[in-house]
XYZ file of C-alpha atoms in Angstrom:
127
model
C -8.447 -2.206 40.172
C -7.965 -5.927 40.028
C -4.789 -7.484 38.238
C -6.910 -8.773 35.568
C -8.358 -5.242 34.624
C -5.071 -3.855 34.600
C -3.653 -6.597 32.092
C -6.502 -5.928 29.920
C -5.951 -2.173 29.817
C -2.395 -2.646 29.101
C -3.228 -5.018 26.251
C -5.731 -2.746 24.651
C -3.258 0.102 24.919
C -0.620 -1.594 23.259
C -2.785 -2.886 20.477
C -3.982 0.724 19.825
C -0.303 1.743 19.629
C 0.655 -1.210 17.284
C -2.447 -0.126 15.074
C -1.717 3.557 15.190
C 1.988 3.178 14.265
C 1.265 0.579 11.495
C -1.605 2.873 10.073
C 0.986 5.846 9.973
C 3.601 3.954 8.300
C 1.082 2.354 5.847
C -0.278 6.230 5.027
C 3.237 7.068 4.270
C 4.178 4.079 1.846
C 6.272 2.314 4.065
C 6.099 -1.384 5.294
C 4.303 -1.970 8.617
C 6.455 -3.051 11.729
C 4.071 -4.788 13.949
C 2.820 -7.336 11.345
C 4.062 -10.651 10.012
C 4.642 -10.976 6.403
C 2.470 -14.093 5.546
C 1.770 -14.112 1.697
C 3.372 -12.652 -1.507
C 2.148 -12.539 -5.134
C 4.344 -12.881 -8.147
C 2.530 -9.863 -9.847
C 5.649 -7.466 -9.294
C 5.989 -7.898 -5.673
C 2.754 -7.505 -3.616
C 2.983 -8.673 -0.148
C 0.312 -9.207 2.593
C 1.221 -8.669 6.240
C -0.951 -9.789 9.348
C -1.365 -7.820 12.536
C -3.575 -8.299 15.650
C -7.260 -8.078 13.982
C -5.927 -6.209 10.759
C -4.003 -7.002 7.530
C -1.728 -4.450 5.314
C -1.587 -5.194 1.790
C 1.458 -3.742 0.205
C 0.349 -3.415 -3.829
C 3.198 -3.460 -5.787
C 1.921 -4.655 -9.246
C 3.481 -4.325 -13.140
C 1.003 -3.274 -15.199
C 0.058 -1.779 -18.807
C -3.260 -0.328 -18.949
C -2.301 3.173 -20.482
C 0.534 5.203 -21.844
C 2.381 8.082 -20.381
C 4.187 10.600 -22.650
C 6.295 13.733 -21.793
C 9.413 15.657 -22.161
C 12.355 14.781 -19.888
C 15.502 16.917 -20.230
C 14.554 17.942 -23.821
C 13.706 14.266 -24.945
C 10.703 12.471 -25.724
C 9.592 9.740 -22.934
C 7.112 7.270 -23.793
C 6.122 4.055 -21.815
C 3.163 1.847 -21.315
C 4.607 -0.070 -18.431
C 4.268 1.196 -14.783
C 4.433 -0.214 -11.316
C 1.130 0.491 -9.393
C 2.218 0.786 -5.807
C -0.085 1.511 -2.742
C -0.256 0.210 1.006
C -3.724 -0.569 2.051
C -4.784 -1.282 5.538
C -8.067 -3.464 6.042
C -9.731 -5.939 8.278
C -7.872 -9.157 8.640
C -10.553 -11.012 6.419
C -10.467 -8.819 3.461
C -9.410 -10.750 0.232
C -6.463 -9.636 -1.992
C -8.983 -9.126 -4.916
C -11.407 -7.040 -2.834
C -8.739 -4.722 -1.574
C -7.264 -4.379 -5.016
C -10.557 -3.312 -6.510
C -10.819 -0.616 -3.681
C -7.365 0.873 -4.302
C -6.669 0.073 -8.284
C -7.172 3.729 -9.365
C -5.182 5.303 -6.472
C -2.240 2.694 -7.133
C -2.242 3.199 -10.670
C -2.172 7.167 -10.127
C 0.705 6.732 -7.785
C 2.507 4.677 -10.357
C 2.046 7.333 -13.168
C 3.176 10.098 -10.379
C 6.277 8.081 -9.646
C 7.409 7.982 -13.322
C 6.564 11.863 -13.772
C 8.583 12.480 -10.605
C 11.552 10.100 -11.188
C 12.039 11.333 -14.954
C 11.045 15.046 -14.244
C 8.622 15.006 -17.230
C 6.824 18.127 -18.408
C 3.932 18.596 -20.584
C 2.645 15.154 -19.683
C -0.092 13.170 -21.419
C -1.775 10.045 -20.000
C -3.982 8.131 -22.112
């Protein structure tokens, strides 16, 4: 095998490792480590990270599209605000708006789930 082929194989293996690690971290709600943060939004803290051939958008949007009620420690808990958070890995050319449309429902559900878990809510109603 020539030196050029060895270098290409090593680079491909490194890319696979970088992509796999960032994918694993993204799916577990953590920030990627083999990407460069290159853009941020004033919507609650959403950031974009650019890797080699892929992009990770870490959504953290403040919103109020519903109401959540429940009982926490014997008291009524009621809020309209939530933080929609979701990490999404996509091709490097995907726009912020297109990515948000794909993950909006999952992000809002994650936000509601975090409120329910944080306040240990029971008898929850979301409307």
